[in-house]
Each structure stands twice: as C-alpha cells, then as structure tokens.
Coordinates of N, CA and C in Angstrom, one line a residue:
M292 N 0.8 -1.2 0.0 CA 0.0 0.0 0.0 C 0.9 1.3 0.0
K293 N 2.0 1.2 0.8 CA 2.9 2.4 0.8 C 3.5 2.6 -0.5
M294 N 3.8 1.5 -1.2 CA 4.4 1.6 -2.6 C 3.4 2.3 -3.5
F295 N 2.1 1.9 -3.4 CA 1.0 2.5 -4.3 C 0.9 4.0 -4.0
R296 N 0.9 4.4 -2.8 CA 0.9 5.8 -2.4 C 2.1 6.6 -3.0
F297 N 3.2 6.0 -2.8 CA 4.5 6.6 -3.3 C 4.4 6.8 -4.9
L298 N 4.0 5.8 -5.6 CA 3.8 5.9 -7.0 C 2.8 6.9 -7.4
L299 N 1.7 6.9 -6.7 CA 0.6 7.9 -7.0 C 1.1 9.3 -6.7
L300 N 1.9 9.6 -5.6 CA 2.4 10.9 -5.3 C 3.4 11.3 -6.4
T301 N 4.3 10.4 -6.8 CA 5.3 10.7 -7.8 C 4.7 11.0 -9.1
A302 N 3.7 10.3 -9.5 CA 2.9 10.5 -10.8 C 2.3 11.9 -10.7
T303 N 1.7 12.2 -9.6 CA 1.0 13.5 -9.4 C 2.0 14.7 -9.5
L304 N 3.2 14.5 -8.9 CA 4.2 15.6 -9.0 C 4.8 15.7 -10.4
L305 N 5.0 14.6 -11.0 CA 5.5 14.7 -12.4 C 4.5 15.3 -13.4
A306 N 3.2 15.1 -13.2 CA 2.2 15.6 -14.0 C 2.1 17.1 -13.8
A307 N 2.3 17.6 -12.6 CA 2.2 19.0 -12.2 C 3.4 19.8 -12.6
A308 N 4.5 19.1 -12.8 CA 5.8 19.8 -13.2 C 5.6 20.4 -14.6
P309 N 6.2 21.5 -14.9 CA 6.1 22.1 -16.3 C 6.9 21.2 -17.2
A310 N 6.3 21.1 -18.4 CA 7.0 20.2 -19.4 C 8.2 20.9 -20.0
F311 N 9.3 20.2 -20.2 CA 10.5 20.7 -20.7 C 10.4 20.6 -22.2
A312 N 10.2 21.7 -22.9 CA 10.0 21.6 -24.3 C 11.3 21.9 -25.0
T313 N 11.7 21.0 -25.9 CA 13.0 21.2 -26.6 C 12.7 22.0 -27.9
V314 N 13.7 22.6 -28.4 CA 13.6 23.3 -29.7 C 13.6 22.2 -30.8
R315 N 12.7 22.2 -31.7 CA 12.7 21.3 -32.9 C 13.3 22.0 -34.1
I316 N 14.4 21.5 -34.5 CA 15.1 22.1 -35.7 C 14.9 21.1 -36.9
S317 N 14.3 21.6 -38.0 CA 14.2 20.8 -39.2 C 14.9 21.5 -40.3
I318 N 15.8 20.7 -41.0 CA 16.6 21.3 -42.1 C 16.2 20.6 -43.3
D319 N 15.8 21.3 -44.3 CA 15.4 20.8 -45.6 C 16.5 21.1 -46.6
L320 N 17.2 20.1 -47.0 CA 18.4 20.4 -47.9 C 17.9 20.8 -49.3
A321 N 16.8 20.3 -49.8 CA 16.3 20.6 -51.1 C 15.9 22.1 -51.2
S322 N 15.3 22.6 -50.2 CA 14.9 24.1 -50.3 C 15.9 25.0 -49.6
Q323 N 17.0 24.4 -49.0 CA 18.0 25.2 -48.3 C 17.4 26.1 -47.2
R324 N 16.5 25.5 -46.4 CA 15.8 26.2 -45.3 C 15.9 25.5 -44.0
L325 N 16.1 26.2 -42.9 CA 16.0 25.7 -41.6 C 14.8 26.2 -40.9
T326 N 14.0 25.3 -40.3 CA 12.8 25.7 -39.5 C 13.1 25.3 -38.1
A327 N 12.9 26.3 -37.2 CA 13.0 26.0 -35.8 C 11.7 26.4 -35.1
V328 N 11.3 25.5 -34.2 CA 10.0 25.7 -33.5 C 10.4 25.6 -32.0
R329 N 10.0 26.7 -31.3 CA 10.2 26.8 -29.9 C 8.8 27.2 -29.3
G330 N 8.2 26.3 -28.6 CA 6.9 26.6 -28.0 C 5.9 26.9 -29.2
G331 N 5.4 28.1 -29.2 CA 4.5 28.6 -30.2 C 5.2 29.4 -31.3
E332 N 6.5 29.6 -31.2 CA 7.2 30.5 -32.1 C 7.9 29.6 -33.1
T333 N 7.7 30.0 -34.4 CA 8.4 29.3 -35.5 C 9.2 30.3 -36.3
V334 N 10.4 29.9 -36.7 CA 11.2 30.8 -37.6 C 11.7 29.9 -38.7
V335 N 11.8 30.5 -39.9 CA 12.3 29.9 -41.1 C 13.5 30.7 -41.7
W336 N 14.6 30.1 -41.8 CA 15.8 30.9 -42.3 C 16.5 30.2 -43.4
K337 N 17.1 31.0 -44.3 CA 17.9 30.4 -45.4 C 19.2 29.9 -44.8
I338 N 19.6 28.7 -45.4 CA 20.9 28.1 -45.0 C 21.8 27.8 -46.2
S339 N 23.0 27.4 -45.9 CA 23.8 26.9 -46.9 C 24.4 25.5 -46.4
S340 N 24.0 24.4 -47.0 CA 24.5 23.1 -46.6 C 25.7 22.7 -47.4
G341 N 26.0 21.4 -47.3 CA 27.2 20.9 -48.0 C 27.1 20.8 -49.5
R342 N 28.2 21.3 -50.1 CA 28.2 21.3 -51.6 C 28.6 19.9 -52.1
S343 N 28.6 19.7 -53.4 CA 28.9 18.4 -54.0 C 30.3 17.9 -53.5
G344 N 30.3 16.7 -53.1 CA 31.5 16.1 -52.5 C 31.6 16.2 -51.0
Y345 N 30.8 17.1 -50.4 CA 30.8 17.4 -49.0 C 29.3 17.4 -48.5
E346 N 28.5 16.6 -49.0 CA 27.1 16.6 -48.7 C 26.8 16.5 -47.2
T347 N 25.8 17.3 -46.7 CA 25.3 17.3 -45.4 C 24.5 16.0 -45.2
P348 N 24.8 15.1 -44.2 CA 24.1 13.9 -44.1 C 22.7 14.1 -43.5
T349 N 21.8 13.3 -44.0 CA 20.4 13.4 -43.5 C 20.3 12.5 -42.3
G350 N 19.2 12.7 -41.5 CA 19.0 11.8 -40.4 C 18.5 12.6 -39.2
H351 N 18.3 11.9 -38.1 CA 17.8 12.5 -36.8 C 19.0 12.6 -35.9
Y352 N 19.3 13.8 -35.3 CA 20.4 14.1 -34.5 C 20.1 14.7 -33.2
A353 N 21.0 14.6 -32.2 CA 20.9 15.3 -30.9 C 22.1 16.3 -30.9
V354 N 22.0 17.3 -30.1 CA 23.1 18.2 -29.9 C 24.2 17.5 -29.1
M355 N 25.4 17.5 -29.7 CA 26.5 16.9 -29.0 C 27.3 17.9 -28.1
R356 N 27.5 19.1 -28.6 CA 28.1 20.1 -27.9 C 27.9 21.4 -28.5
M357 N 28.1 22.5 -27.8 CA 27.9 23.9 -28.3 C 29.1 24.8 -27.9
E358 N 29.5 25.6 -28.9 CA 30.5 26.6 -28.7 C 30.2 27.9 -29.3
A359 N 30.1 28.9 -28.5 CA 29.7 30.3 -29.0 C 30.8 30.9 -29.9
D360 N 32.0 30.6 -29.6 CA 33.1 31.2 -30.4 C 34.1 30.1 -30.8
H361 N 33.8 29.4 -31.9 CA 34.6 28.2 -32.3 C 35.3 28.6 -33.6
Y362 N 36.5 28.1 -33.8 CA 37.2 28.2 -35.0 C 37.6 26.8 -35.5
S363 N 37.4 26.6 -36.8 CA 37.7 25.3 -37.4 C 39.1 24.9 -37.4
D364 N 39.4 23.7 -36.9 CA 40.8 23.2 -36.9 C 41.1 22.6 -38.3
E365 N 40.0 22.2 -39.0 CA 40.2 21.5 -40.3 C 40.3 22.5 -41.4
Y366 N 39.7 23.7 -41.3 CA 39.7 24.6 -42.5 C 40.3 26.0 -42.1
D367 N 41.6 26.0 -41.8 CA 42.4 27.2 -41.6 C 41.8 28.2 -40.6
Q368 N 41.3 27.6 -39.5 CA 40.8 28.4 -38.4 C 39.6 29.3 -38.9
A369 N 38.8 28.8 -39.8 CA 37.6 29.6 -40.3 C 36.7 29.8 -39.1
P370 N 36.1 31.0 -38.9 CA 35.2 31.2 -37.8 C 33.9 30.4 -38.0
M371 N 33.4 29.9 -36.9 CA 32.2 29.1 -36.8 C 31.4 29.6 -35.6
P372 N 30.9 30.9 -35.7 CA 30.3 31.5 -34.5 C 28.9 30.7 -34.2
Y373 N 28.7 30.6 -32.9 CA 27.4 30.0 -32.4 C 27.3 28.6 -32.9
A374 N 28.3 27.8 -32.8 CA 28.3 26.4 -33.4 C 27.5 25.5 -32.5
I375 N 26.6 24.7 -33.1 CA 25.8 23.7 -32.5 C 26.2 22.4 -33.2
F376 N 27.1 21.6 -32.5 CA 27.6 20.4 -33.1 C 26.6 19.2 -33.0
F377 N 26.4 18.5 -34.1 CA 25.4 17.5 -34.1 C 26.0 16.1 -34.6
S378 N 27.2 16.1 -35.1 CA 27.7 14.9 -35.7 C 29.1 14.6 -35.2
P379 N 29.5 13.3 -35.0 CA 30.8 13.0 -34.6 C 31.9 13.4 -35.6
R380 N 31.5 13.6 -36.8 CA 32.4 14.1 -37.9 C 32.8 15.6 -37.7
G381 N 32.2 16.2 -36.7 CA 32.5 17.6 -36.5 C 31.6 18.6 -37.2
L382 N 30.5 18.1 -37.8 CA 29.5 18.9 -38.5 C 28.7 19.7 -37.5
A383 N 28.3 20.9 -37.8 CA 27.6 21.8 -36.9 C 26.7 22.7 -37.7
I384 N 25.7 23.3 -37.0 CA 24.9 24.4 -37.5 C 25.6 25.6 -36.9
H385 N 26.0 26.5 -37.7 CA 26.8 27.7 -37.2 C 26.5 28.9 -38.1
G386 N 26.9 30.1 -37.5 CA 26.8 31.3 -38.2 C 27.9 31.4 -39.3
S387 N 27.7 32.2 -40.3 CA 28.7 32.4 -41.3 C 28.7 33.8 -41.8
F388 N 29.9 34.3 -42.1 CA 30.0 35.7 -42.7 C 30.1 35.6 -44.2
E389 N 30.1 34.4 -44.8 CA 30.1 34.2 -46.2 C 28.8 34.5 -46.9
R390 N 28.9 34.9 -48.1 CA 27.7 35.1 -48.9 C 27.2 33.8 -49.5
G391 N 26.0 33.8 -50.1 CA 25.5 32.6 -50.8 C 24.6 31.8 -50.0
L392 N 24.0 32.3 -48.9 CA 23.0 31.5 -48.2 C 21.8 31.2 -49.2
G393 N 21.3 30.0 -49.1 CA 20.2 29.6 -50.0 C 20.7 28.6 -51.0
A394 N 22.0 28.3 -51.0 CA 22.6 27.4 -52.0 C 23.7 26.5 -51.3
P395 N 23.8 25.3 -51.7 CA 24.8 24.4 -51.0 C 26.3 24.9 -51.3
R396 N 27.0 25.3 -50.3 CA 28.3 25.8 -50.5 C 29.3 25.4 -49.4
S397 N 28.9 24.7 -48.4 CA 29.8 24.4 -47.3 C 30.5 23.1 -47.4
H398 N 31.3 22.8 -46.4 CA 32.0 21.5 -46.4 C 31.2 20.4 -45.6
G399 N 29.9 20.6 -45.5 CA 29.0 19.7 -44.8 C 28.3 20.3 -43.6
C400 N 28.8 21.4 -43.1 CA 28.1 22.1 -42.0 C 26.8 22.7 -42.6
V401 N 26.0 23.2 -41.7 CA 24.8 24.0 -42.0 C 25.1 25.4 -41.6
R402 N 25.2 26.3 -42.6 CA 25.5 27.7 -42.3 C 24.3 28.5 -42.3
L403 N 24.2 29.5 -41.5 CA 23.1 30.5 -41.5 C 23.7 31.8 -41.1
S404 N 22.9 32.9 -41.2 CA 23.5 34.2 -40.9 C 23.9 34.2 -39.4
V405 N 24.8 35.1 -39.0 CA 25.3 35.1 -37.7 C 24.2 35.5 -36.7
A406 N 23.4 36.5 -37.1 CA 22.3 36.9 -36.2 C 21.3 35.8 -35.9
N407 N 21.0 35.0 -37.0 CA 20.1 33.9 -36.8 C 20.7 32.7 -36.0
A408 N 22.0 32.5 -36.2 CA 22.7 31.5 -35.5 C 22.8 31.8 -34.0
Q409 N 22.9 33.1 -33.7 CA 23.0 33.5 -32.3 C 21.6 33.3 -31.6
K410 N 20.5 33.6 -32.3 CA 19.2 33.4 -31.7 C 19.0 31.9 -31.5
L411 N 19.3 31.1 -32.5 CA 19.1 29.6 -32.4 C 20.0 29.1 -31.3
F412 N 21.2 29.5 -31.2 CA 22.1 29.1 -30.1 C 21.5 29.4 -28.7
E413 N 21.0 30.6 -28.5 CA 20.3 30.9 -27.3 C 19.2 30.0 -26.9
W414 N 18.3 29.8 -28.0 CA 17.2 28.9 -27.7 C 17.6 27.5 -27.3
V415 N 18.6 26.9 -28.1 CA 19.1 25.6 -27.8 C 19.8 25.5 -26.4
E416 N 20.5 26.6 -26.1 CA 21.2 26.6 -24.8 C 20.2 26.6 -23.6
Q417 N 19.0 27.2 -23.8 CA 18.0 27.3 -22.8 C 17.2 26.0 -22.7
Q418 N 16.9 25.4 -23.9 CA 15.9 24.3 -23.9 C 16.4 23.0 -24.5
G419 N 17.5 22.9 -25.1 CA 18.0 21.7 -25.8 C 17.3 21.7 -27.2
A420 N 17.6 20.6 -27.9 CA 17.1 20.6 -29.3 C 17.1 19.2 -29.9
T421 N 16.3 18.9 -30.8 CA 16.4 17.8 -31.7 C 16.6 18.3 -33.1
I422 N 17.3 17.6 -33.9 CA 17.7 18.1 -35.3 C 17.3 17.0 -36.3
D423 N 16.5 17.4 -37.2 CA 16.1 16.5 -38.3 C 16.6 17.1 -39.6
I424 N 17.3 16.3 -40.4 CA 17.8 16.8 -41.7 C 17.2 15.9 -42.8
V425 N 16.5 16.5 -43.7 CA 15.8 15.7 -44.8 C 16.1 16.3 -46.1
G426 N 15.8 15.5 -47.2 CA 16.0 16.0 -48.5 C 17.3 15.7 -49.1
E427 N 17.5 16.2 -50.3 CA 18.8 16.1 -51.0 C 19.1 17.4 -51.6
T428 N 20.4 17.8 -51.6 CA 20.8 19.1 -52.2 C 20.7 19.0 -53.7
R429 N 20.6 20.1 -54.3 CA 20.5 20.2 -55.8 C 21.8 19.6 -56.4
T430 N 22.9 19.8 -55.7 CA 24.1 19.3 -56.3 C 24.2 17.8 -56.2
A431 N 23.5 17.2 -55.3 CA 23.6 15.7 -55.2 C 22.6 15.0 -56.1
R432 N 21.8 15.7 -56.9 CA 20.8 15.1 -57.8 C 21.6 14.5 -59.0
A433 N 20.9 13.6 -59.7 CA 21.4 13.0 -60.9 C 21.6 14.1 -61.9
P434 N 22.5 14.0 -62.9 CA 22.6 14.9 -63.9 C 21.3 15.2 -64.7
R435 N 21.1 16.4 -65.1 CA 19.8 16.7 -65.7 C 19.4 15.8 -66.8
S436 N 20.3 15.2 -67.6 CA 19.9 14.3 -68.7 C 19.4 13.0 -68.2
E437 N 19.7 12.6 -66.9 CA 19.3 11.3 -66.3 C 18.0 11.4 -65.5
R438 N 17.5 12.6 -65.2 CA 16.4 12.7 -64.3 C 15.1 12.3 -65.0
A439 N 14.2 11.6 -64.3 CA 13.0 11.0 -64.9 C 12.1 12.2 -65.3
D440 N 12.0 13.3 -64.6 CA 11.1 14.3 -64.9 C 11.4 15.0 -66.2
D441 N 12.6 14.9 -66.7 CA 13.0 15.5 -67.9 C 12.7 14.7 -69.2
L442 N 12.4 13.4 -69.0 CA 12.2 12.5 -70.1 C 11.0 12.9 -71.0
T443 N 10.0 13.6 -70.4 CA 8.8 13.9 -71.1 C 8.9 15.3 -71.8
R444 N 9.9 16.1 -71.4 CA 10.0 17.4 -71.9 C 10.7 17.4 -73.3
P445 N 10.2 18.2 -74.2 CA 10.9 18.3 -75.5 C 12.3 18.9 -75.4
V446 N 13.2 18.4 -76.1 CA 14.5 18.9 -76.1 C 14.8 19.8 -77.3
R447 N 15.2 21.0 -77.0 CA 15.5 21.9 -78.1 C 16.9 21.8 -78.6
A448 N 17.0 21.6 -79.9 CA 18.3 21.4 -80.5 C 19.1 22.7 -80.3
R449 N 20.4 22.5 -80.0 CA 21.3 23.6 -79.9 C 22.0 23.8 -81.2
P450 N 22.3 25.0 -81.6 CA 23.0 25.2 -82.9 C 24.4 24.7 -82.8
V451 N 24.8 24.1 -83.9 CA 26.1 23.6 -84.0 C 27.1 24.7 -84.5
A452 N 28.2 24.8 -83.8 CA 29.1 25.8 -84.2 C 29.7 25.4 -85.6
R453 N 29.7 26.4 -86.5 CA 30.3 26.2 -87.8 C 31.7 26.5 -87.8
V454 N 32.5 25.6 -88.4 CA 33.9 25.7 -88.4 C 34.3 26.2 -89.9
R455 N 34.9 27.3 -90.0 CA 35.4 27.7 -91.3 C 36.6 27.0 -91.7
P456 N 36.7 26.7 -93.0 CA 38.0 26.1 -93.4 C 39.1 27.1 -93.3
A457 N 40.3 26.6 -93.0 CA 41.4 27.4 -92.9 C 41.7 28.2 -94.2
Q458 N 41.9 29.5 -94.0 CA 42.2 30.3 -95.2 C 43.6 30.1 -95.6
P459 N 43.9 30.1 -96.9 CA 45.3 29.9 -97.3 C 46.1 31.1 -97.0
A460 N 47.3 30.9 -96.6 CA 48.2 32.0 -96.2 C 48.6 32.7 -97.5
P461 N 48.8 34.0 -97.4 CA 49.2 34.7 -98.6 C 50.4 34.1 -99.4
S462 N 51.3 33.5 -98.7 CA 52.4 32.9 -99.4 C 52.0 31.7 -100.3
D463 N 50.8 31.1 -100.1 CA 50.4 30.0 -100.9 C 50.0 30.4 -102.3
F464 N 49.8 31.7 -102.6 CA 49.4 32.1 -103.9 C 50.7 32.4 -104.8
F465 N 51.8 32.5 -104.2 CA 53.0 32.8 -104.9 C 53.9 31.6 -105.1
L466 N 54.5 31.5 -106.2 CA 55.5 30.5 -106.4 C 56.8 31.2 -106.5
F467 N 57.7 30.6 -105.8 CA 59.1 31.2 -105.8 C 59.8 30.6 -107.0
E468 N 60.7 31.3 -107.6 CA 61.4 30.9 -108.7 C 62.1 29.5 -108.5
A469 N 62.5 29.2 -107.3 CA 63.2 28.0 -107.1 C 62.2 26.8 -107.1
D470 N 60.9 27.1 -106.8 CA 59.9 26.0 -106.8 C 59.4 25.6 -108.2
R471 N 59.7 26.4 -109.2 CA 59.2 26.1 -110.5 C 60.0 24.9 -111.1
Y472 N 61.2 24.8 -110.8 CA 62.1 23.8 -111.5 C 62.3 22.6 -110.7

C-alpha cells in the first residue's frame, strides 16, 4: 500500500511539473531552409548546406556540444560562431560571414546568418534541441539528362558551331622561282 501511495504521489508531482519543451530544428536540404520551433514560435531561415562532394548527411540528431566562439581546426581556423555540433564528424549548425546562403556551399556544415545563429544558439542553450535533416541538395541530384522528370520534356536542339575552313596563307598564292624547276 505504501508503494502504491508513493507511485501515486510521484505521478502527481511529475504531471504537475512544467513540461521541458525542446527546440525542434528541421533542415530541408532541397529548399536550403532551416525551420526552428520553440513553443508557439516558428522561424524559417535560409541556410547553406554541404556542396557536391561534402554533402550534409540526412537523419535525426541530438546536440553533441555547443561553442559560441569556435574556429575550425580543419579549415584554416575559419570562424564558426554559435556552433551547435550534431555529428561525430564535427559537423555543426553555425553562423557564417560568407555570402551565398540559400545554396549548398559548405563542407558539410549547415551555415546561416550570424544573427540567426545567435538566436538559435540561445534557444538551444536554454531548452535543448532535436535536429532532423531531410531532402537532398541540388548538387547531389542526378545529372539533368538522367532525371526522370526531364524525359517527357521536348529537347530543343542547340545550334552547331560552324567551323570555317582554314584560309590559305598569302604565301600559298605565290610560287618562288626555285619552286618552278
């Protein structure tokens, strides 16, 4: 009976405790967008994921570690402000001073503007996060000629470059006296 009361009391206390809501981070590689949901607030930001040969891996991840002021050991001490590491390979969501957000250009990390990275970092620092990465980057797709959606489209012929025959050199019109005999 004492055990029953203990379990009932524990269940009541747990039910009354405020729920610890984590930040849900969803990254869509195809659209190059990061969506973060915290409570009732949702933000959507442009990102830059891994380019061809350095594709950002898809999957479900947890935050491994966080560093507000990190510099890459692998890429010449490149700044990675507000880094949220999610992969044992050292991949992170971090701020970037580089241009080109909205297109895959990184070495596998997920880059976003520094201001947005700071906001996301603060949210995750307060509440933790889950990270889901889906889709495929445009650079990882099959070549245009091999994609099934292109098989039904008409193909417009491209003009063929015309090659002019070589013009004779002016010396070809003259015969030297020595060449006659």
